[in-house]
Coordinates of C-alpha atoms in Angstrom, one line a residue:
X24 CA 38.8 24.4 37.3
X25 CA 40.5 21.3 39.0
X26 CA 41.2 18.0 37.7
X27 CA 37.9 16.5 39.1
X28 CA 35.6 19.2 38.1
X29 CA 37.4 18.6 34.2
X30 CA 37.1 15.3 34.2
X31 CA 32.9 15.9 34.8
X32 CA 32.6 17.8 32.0
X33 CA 34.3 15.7 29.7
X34 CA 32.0 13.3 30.9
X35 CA 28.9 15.1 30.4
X36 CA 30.0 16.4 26.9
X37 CA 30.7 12.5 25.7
X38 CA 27.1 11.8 27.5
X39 CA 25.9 14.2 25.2
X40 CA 27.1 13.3 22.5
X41 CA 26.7 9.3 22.7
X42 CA 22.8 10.2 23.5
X43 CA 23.3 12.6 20.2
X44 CA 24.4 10.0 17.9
X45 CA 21.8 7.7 19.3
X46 CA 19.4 9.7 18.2
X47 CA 20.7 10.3 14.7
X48 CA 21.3 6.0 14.6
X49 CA 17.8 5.7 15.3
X50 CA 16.3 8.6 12.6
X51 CA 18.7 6.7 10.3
X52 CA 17.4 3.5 11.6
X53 CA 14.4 3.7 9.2
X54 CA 16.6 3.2 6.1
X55 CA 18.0 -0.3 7.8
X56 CA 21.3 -0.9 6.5
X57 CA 20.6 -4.0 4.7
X58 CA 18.1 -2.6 2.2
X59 CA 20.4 0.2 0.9
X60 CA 21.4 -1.7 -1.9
X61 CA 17.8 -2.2 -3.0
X62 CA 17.1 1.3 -2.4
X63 CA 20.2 2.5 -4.7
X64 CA 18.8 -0.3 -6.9
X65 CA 15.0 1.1 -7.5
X66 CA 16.2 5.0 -7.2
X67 CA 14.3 5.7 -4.2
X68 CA 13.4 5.4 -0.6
X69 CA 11.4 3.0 1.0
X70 CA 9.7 2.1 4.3
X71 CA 10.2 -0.6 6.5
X72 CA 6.6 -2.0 7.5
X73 CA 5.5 -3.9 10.6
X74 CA 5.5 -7.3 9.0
X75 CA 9.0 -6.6 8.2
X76 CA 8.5 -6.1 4.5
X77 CA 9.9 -3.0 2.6
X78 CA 7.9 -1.1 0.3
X79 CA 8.1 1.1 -2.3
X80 CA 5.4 3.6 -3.4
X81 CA 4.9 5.1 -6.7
X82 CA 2.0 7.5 -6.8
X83 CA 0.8 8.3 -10.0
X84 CA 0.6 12.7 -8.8
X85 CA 1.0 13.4 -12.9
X86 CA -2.1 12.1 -13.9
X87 CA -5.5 13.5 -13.6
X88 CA -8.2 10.9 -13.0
X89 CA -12.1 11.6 -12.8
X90 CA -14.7 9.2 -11.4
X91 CA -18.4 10.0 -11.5
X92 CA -16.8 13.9 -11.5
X93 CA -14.6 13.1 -8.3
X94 CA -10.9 13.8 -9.3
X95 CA -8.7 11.0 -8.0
X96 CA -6.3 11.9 -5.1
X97 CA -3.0 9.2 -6.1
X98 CA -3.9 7.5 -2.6
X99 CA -7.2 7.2 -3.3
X100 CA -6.5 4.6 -6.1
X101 CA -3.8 6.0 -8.2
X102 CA -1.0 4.6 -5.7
X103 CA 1.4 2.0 -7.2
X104 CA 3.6 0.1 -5.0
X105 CA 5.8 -2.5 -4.8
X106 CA 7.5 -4.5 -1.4
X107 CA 9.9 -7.0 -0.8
X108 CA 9.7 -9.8 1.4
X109 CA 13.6 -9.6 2.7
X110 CA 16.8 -8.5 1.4
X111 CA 19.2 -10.6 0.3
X112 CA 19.3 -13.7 -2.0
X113 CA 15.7 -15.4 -1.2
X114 CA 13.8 -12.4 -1.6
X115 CA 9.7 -12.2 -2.8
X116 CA 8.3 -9.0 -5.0
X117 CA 4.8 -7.9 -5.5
X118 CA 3.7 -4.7 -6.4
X119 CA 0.6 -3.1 -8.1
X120 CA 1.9 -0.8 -11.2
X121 CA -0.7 2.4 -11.9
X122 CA -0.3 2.3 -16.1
X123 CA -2.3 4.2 -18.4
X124 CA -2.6 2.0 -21.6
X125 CA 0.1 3.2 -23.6
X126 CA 2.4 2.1 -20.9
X127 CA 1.2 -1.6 -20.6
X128 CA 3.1 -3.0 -23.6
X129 CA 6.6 -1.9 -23.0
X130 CA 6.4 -2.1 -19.3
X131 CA 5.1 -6.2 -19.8
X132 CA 8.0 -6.6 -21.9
X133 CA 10.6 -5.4 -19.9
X134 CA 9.3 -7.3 -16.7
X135 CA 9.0 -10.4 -18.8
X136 CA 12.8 -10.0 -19.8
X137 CA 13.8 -9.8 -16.3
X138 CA 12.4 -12.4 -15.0
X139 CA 10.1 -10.9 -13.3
X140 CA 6.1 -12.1 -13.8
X141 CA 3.2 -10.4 -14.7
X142 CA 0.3 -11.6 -12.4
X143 CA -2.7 -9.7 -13.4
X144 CA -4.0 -7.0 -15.3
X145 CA -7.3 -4.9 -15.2
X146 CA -9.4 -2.0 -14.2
X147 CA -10.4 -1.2 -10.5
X148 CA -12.7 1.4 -11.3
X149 CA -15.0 2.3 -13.5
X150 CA -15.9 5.2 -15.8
X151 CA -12.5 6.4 -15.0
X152 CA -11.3 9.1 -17.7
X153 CA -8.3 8.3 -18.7
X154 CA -8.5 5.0 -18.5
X155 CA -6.1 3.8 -16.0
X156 CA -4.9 0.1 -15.6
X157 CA -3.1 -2.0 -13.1
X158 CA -0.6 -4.3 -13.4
X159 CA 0.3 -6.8 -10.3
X160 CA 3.6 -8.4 -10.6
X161 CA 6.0 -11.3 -9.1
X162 CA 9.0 -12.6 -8.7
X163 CA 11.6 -14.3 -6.3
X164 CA 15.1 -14.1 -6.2
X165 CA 17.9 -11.6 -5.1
X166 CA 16.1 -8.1 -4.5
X167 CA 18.6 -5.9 -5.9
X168 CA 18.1 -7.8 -9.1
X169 CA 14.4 -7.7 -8.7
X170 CA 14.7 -3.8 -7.8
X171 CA 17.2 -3.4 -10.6
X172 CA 14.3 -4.4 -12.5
X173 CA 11.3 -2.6 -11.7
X174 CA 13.6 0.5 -11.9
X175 CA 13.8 -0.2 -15.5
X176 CA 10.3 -1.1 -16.4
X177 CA 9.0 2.1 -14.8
X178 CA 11.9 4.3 -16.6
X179 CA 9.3 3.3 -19.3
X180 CA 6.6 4.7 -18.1
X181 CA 6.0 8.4 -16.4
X182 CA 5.9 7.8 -12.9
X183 CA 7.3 10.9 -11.2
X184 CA 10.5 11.2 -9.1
X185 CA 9.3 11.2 -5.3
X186 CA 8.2 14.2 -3.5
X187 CA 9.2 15.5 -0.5
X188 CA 7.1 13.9 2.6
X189 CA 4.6 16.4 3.8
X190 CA 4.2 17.4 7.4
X191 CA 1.7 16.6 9.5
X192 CA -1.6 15.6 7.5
X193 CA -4.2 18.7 7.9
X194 CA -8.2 17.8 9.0
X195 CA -9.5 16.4 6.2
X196 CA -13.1 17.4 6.6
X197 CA -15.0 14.1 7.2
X198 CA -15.6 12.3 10.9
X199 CA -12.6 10.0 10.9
X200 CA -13.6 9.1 14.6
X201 CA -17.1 8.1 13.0
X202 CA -15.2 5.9 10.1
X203 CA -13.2 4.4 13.0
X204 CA -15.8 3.3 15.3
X205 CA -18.3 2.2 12.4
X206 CA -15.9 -0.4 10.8
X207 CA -13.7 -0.8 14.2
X208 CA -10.2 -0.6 13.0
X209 CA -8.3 2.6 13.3
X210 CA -6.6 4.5 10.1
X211 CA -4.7 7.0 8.8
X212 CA -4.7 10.4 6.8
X213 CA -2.4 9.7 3.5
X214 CA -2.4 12.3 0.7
X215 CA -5.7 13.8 1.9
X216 CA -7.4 10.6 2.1
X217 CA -8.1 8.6 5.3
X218 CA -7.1 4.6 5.0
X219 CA -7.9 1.7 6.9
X220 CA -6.0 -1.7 6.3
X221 CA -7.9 -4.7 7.8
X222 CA -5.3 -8.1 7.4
X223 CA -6.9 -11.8 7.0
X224 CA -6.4 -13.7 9.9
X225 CA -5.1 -17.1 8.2
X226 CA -1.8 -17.0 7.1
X227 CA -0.8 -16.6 2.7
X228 CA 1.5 -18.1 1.0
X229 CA 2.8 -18.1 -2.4
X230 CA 5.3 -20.3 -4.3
X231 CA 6.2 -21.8 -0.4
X232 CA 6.8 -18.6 1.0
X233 CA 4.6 -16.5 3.8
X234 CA 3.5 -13.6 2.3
X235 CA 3.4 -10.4 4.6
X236 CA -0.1 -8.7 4.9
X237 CA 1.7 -5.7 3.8
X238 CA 2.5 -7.0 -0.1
X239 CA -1.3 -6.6 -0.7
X240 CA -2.8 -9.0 1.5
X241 CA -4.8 -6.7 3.6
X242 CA -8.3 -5.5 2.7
X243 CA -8.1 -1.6 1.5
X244 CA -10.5 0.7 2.4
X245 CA -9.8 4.1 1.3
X246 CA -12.0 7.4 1.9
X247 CA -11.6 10.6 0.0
X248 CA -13.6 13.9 1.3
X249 CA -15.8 14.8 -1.7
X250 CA -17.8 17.6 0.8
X251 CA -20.3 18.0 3.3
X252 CA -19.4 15.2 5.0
X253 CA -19.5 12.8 2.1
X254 CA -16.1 10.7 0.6
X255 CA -15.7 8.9 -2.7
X256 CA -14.7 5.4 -1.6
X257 CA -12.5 2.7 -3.2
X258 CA -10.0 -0.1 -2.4
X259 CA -10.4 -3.8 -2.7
X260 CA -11.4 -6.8 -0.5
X261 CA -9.1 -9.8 0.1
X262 CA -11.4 -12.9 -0.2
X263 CA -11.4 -16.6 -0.5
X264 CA -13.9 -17.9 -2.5
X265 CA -16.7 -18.8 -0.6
X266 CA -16.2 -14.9 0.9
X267 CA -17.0 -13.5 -2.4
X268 CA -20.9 -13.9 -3.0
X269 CA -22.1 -12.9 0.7
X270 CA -19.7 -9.5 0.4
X271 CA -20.9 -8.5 -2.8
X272 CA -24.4 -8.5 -1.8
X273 CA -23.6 -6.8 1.4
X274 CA -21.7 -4.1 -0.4
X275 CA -24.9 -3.8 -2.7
X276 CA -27.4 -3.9 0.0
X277 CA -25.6 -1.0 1.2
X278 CA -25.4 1.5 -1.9
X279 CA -21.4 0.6 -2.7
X280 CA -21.1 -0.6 -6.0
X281 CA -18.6 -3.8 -7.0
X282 CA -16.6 -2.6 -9.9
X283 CA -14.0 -5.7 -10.4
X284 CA -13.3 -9.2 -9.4
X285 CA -10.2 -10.8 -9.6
X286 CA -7.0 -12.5 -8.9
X287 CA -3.6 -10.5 -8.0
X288 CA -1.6 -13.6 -8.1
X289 CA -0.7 -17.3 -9.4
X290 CA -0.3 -19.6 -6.3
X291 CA -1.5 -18.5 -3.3
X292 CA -2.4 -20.8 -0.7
X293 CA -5.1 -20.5 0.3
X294 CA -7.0 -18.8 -3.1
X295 CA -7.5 -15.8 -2.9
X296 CA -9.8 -12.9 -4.8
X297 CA -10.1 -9.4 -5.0
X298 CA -12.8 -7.1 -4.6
X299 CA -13.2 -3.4 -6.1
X300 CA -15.6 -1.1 -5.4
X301 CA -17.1 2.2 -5.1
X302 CA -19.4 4.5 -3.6
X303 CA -19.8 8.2 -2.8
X304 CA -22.2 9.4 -0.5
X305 CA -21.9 10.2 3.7
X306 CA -18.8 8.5 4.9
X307 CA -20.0 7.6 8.3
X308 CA -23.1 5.5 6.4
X309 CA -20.6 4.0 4.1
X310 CA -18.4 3.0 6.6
X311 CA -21.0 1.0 8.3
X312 CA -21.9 -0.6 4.8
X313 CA -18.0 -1.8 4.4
X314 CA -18.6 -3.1 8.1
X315 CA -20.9 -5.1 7.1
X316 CA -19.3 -7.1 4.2
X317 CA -15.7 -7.4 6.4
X318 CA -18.4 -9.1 8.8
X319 CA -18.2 -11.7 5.9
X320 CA -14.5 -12.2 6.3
X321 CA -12.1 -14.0 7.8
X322 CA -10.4 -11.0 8.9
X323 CA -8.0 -10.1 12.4
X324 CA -10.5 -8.8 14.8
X325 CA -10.4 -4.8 15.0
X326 CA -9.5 -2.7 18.7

């Protein structure tokens, strides 16, 4: 081999190996550098979303929840989260904490103690056995502070360690394609249940500061397989108030029942409510029904 013909081959080999480490920058690329130190801060990995906020989840896999004798899949409505705005020193939290009640006390307190606010807490379903509450929370400031403290209130509680992700989500056994073109917004299989996120179309803030639809802004509509077609449904509605009359009677006039109102937060602009609820019956039909209460909303049109 000559000098010329060497000189190729290095080249191709360093070719290969820039494309290589590319590759490797860009599966790393979904822990972004700058949110390590939050990630070391909560004890676990989170997700960069489109809105730019990173989020946490904390799935409640240890308890086992019944409904109306449907047992609760975590991301059907057991799945705590929380997200932060940005990293750095002018960062937002939110999160939604899945408690049972025992929990709630020691959790508030050491929230409270680190600065960190309590913004609501309630039931989203009903008849649930255990009884399972939620806890919204809120604070500003720097995030690994924020993350240092979440970290702690849930060492309180007995939120599992996270699981390995799991490949690629099996048929589920209901007509997502049907779900899909009934409420026109396409989803996604999580944890064996199909979800569909529908954002507002006006733009939240809270204390001055845009909130991403991501930190809970977007209306949730979650479908879990309960056979022959059928799904248990929950999730909640994002409303203002004028919003929240017309959508509970078109959720009744189409079989899904309301099973909470409420705020999530303290200063929102504009106000904001939220909407539980619950059916179980074909998920095609019930699809349509939640079509017809977003038709209510002021919500981002759908493909």
């Amino acid at each position: 081999m000559d000098r010329k013909q060497r000189l190729i081959v290095v080249s191709v080999m360093f070719f290969v190996l820039g494309a290589a480490l590319q590759v490797f920058a860009q599966a790393a690329g979904d822990k972004p550098a700058e949110w390590q130190g939050v990630e070391q801060a909560i004890g676990r990995s989170g997700q960069v979303q489109a809105d730019g906020a990173y989020k946490f989840g904390f799935p409640r896999s240890d308890l086992k929840v019944t409904v109306e004798g449907v047992d609760l899949k975590p991301a059907l409505a057991l799945g705590g989260w929380v997200a932060f705005s940005k990293p750095g020193s002018d960062s937002m939290v939110m999160g939604d904490l899945v408690l049972i009640e025992d929990e709630v006390p020691a959790v508030m307190n050491s929230l409270e103690s680190s600065g960190i606010q309590v913004t609501a807490l309630h039931n989203h379903v009903l008849h649930e056995s255990p009884r399972v509450m939620y806890m919204h929370i809120g604070g500003h400031g720097d995030a690994v502070k924020l993350a240092t403290a979440v970290k702690n209130a849930l060492a309180l509680t007995k939120v599992p360690a996270p699981s390995p992700s799991a490949s690629a989500p099996p048929e589920i056994g209901i007509d997502t394609a049907g779900i899909e073109q009934a409420l026109g917004f396409k989803g996604k299989v999580n944890g064996g249940v199909f979800q569909v996120s529908v954002p507002r179309a006006e733009s939240i803030s809270e204390g001055g500061m845009k909130v991403p639809n991501s930190m809970g802004l977007s209306t949730a509509l979650n479908f879990q397989p309960t056979g022959g077609g059928k799904a248990a449904i929950t999730g909640d509605f994002v409303l203002i108030g004028a919003e929240v009359n017309p959508v509970i009677q078109a959720l009744r006039a189409n079989g899904i029942a309301v099973t909470a109102l409420h705020s999530h937060m303290l200063d929102e602009q504009p106000r904001l409510f939220f909407m539980h609820f619950w059916a179980n019956d074909d998920a095609v039909k019930l699809a349509k029904g939640l079509r017809a209460a977003i038709d209510k909303t002021n919500s981002q049109k759908g493909r």
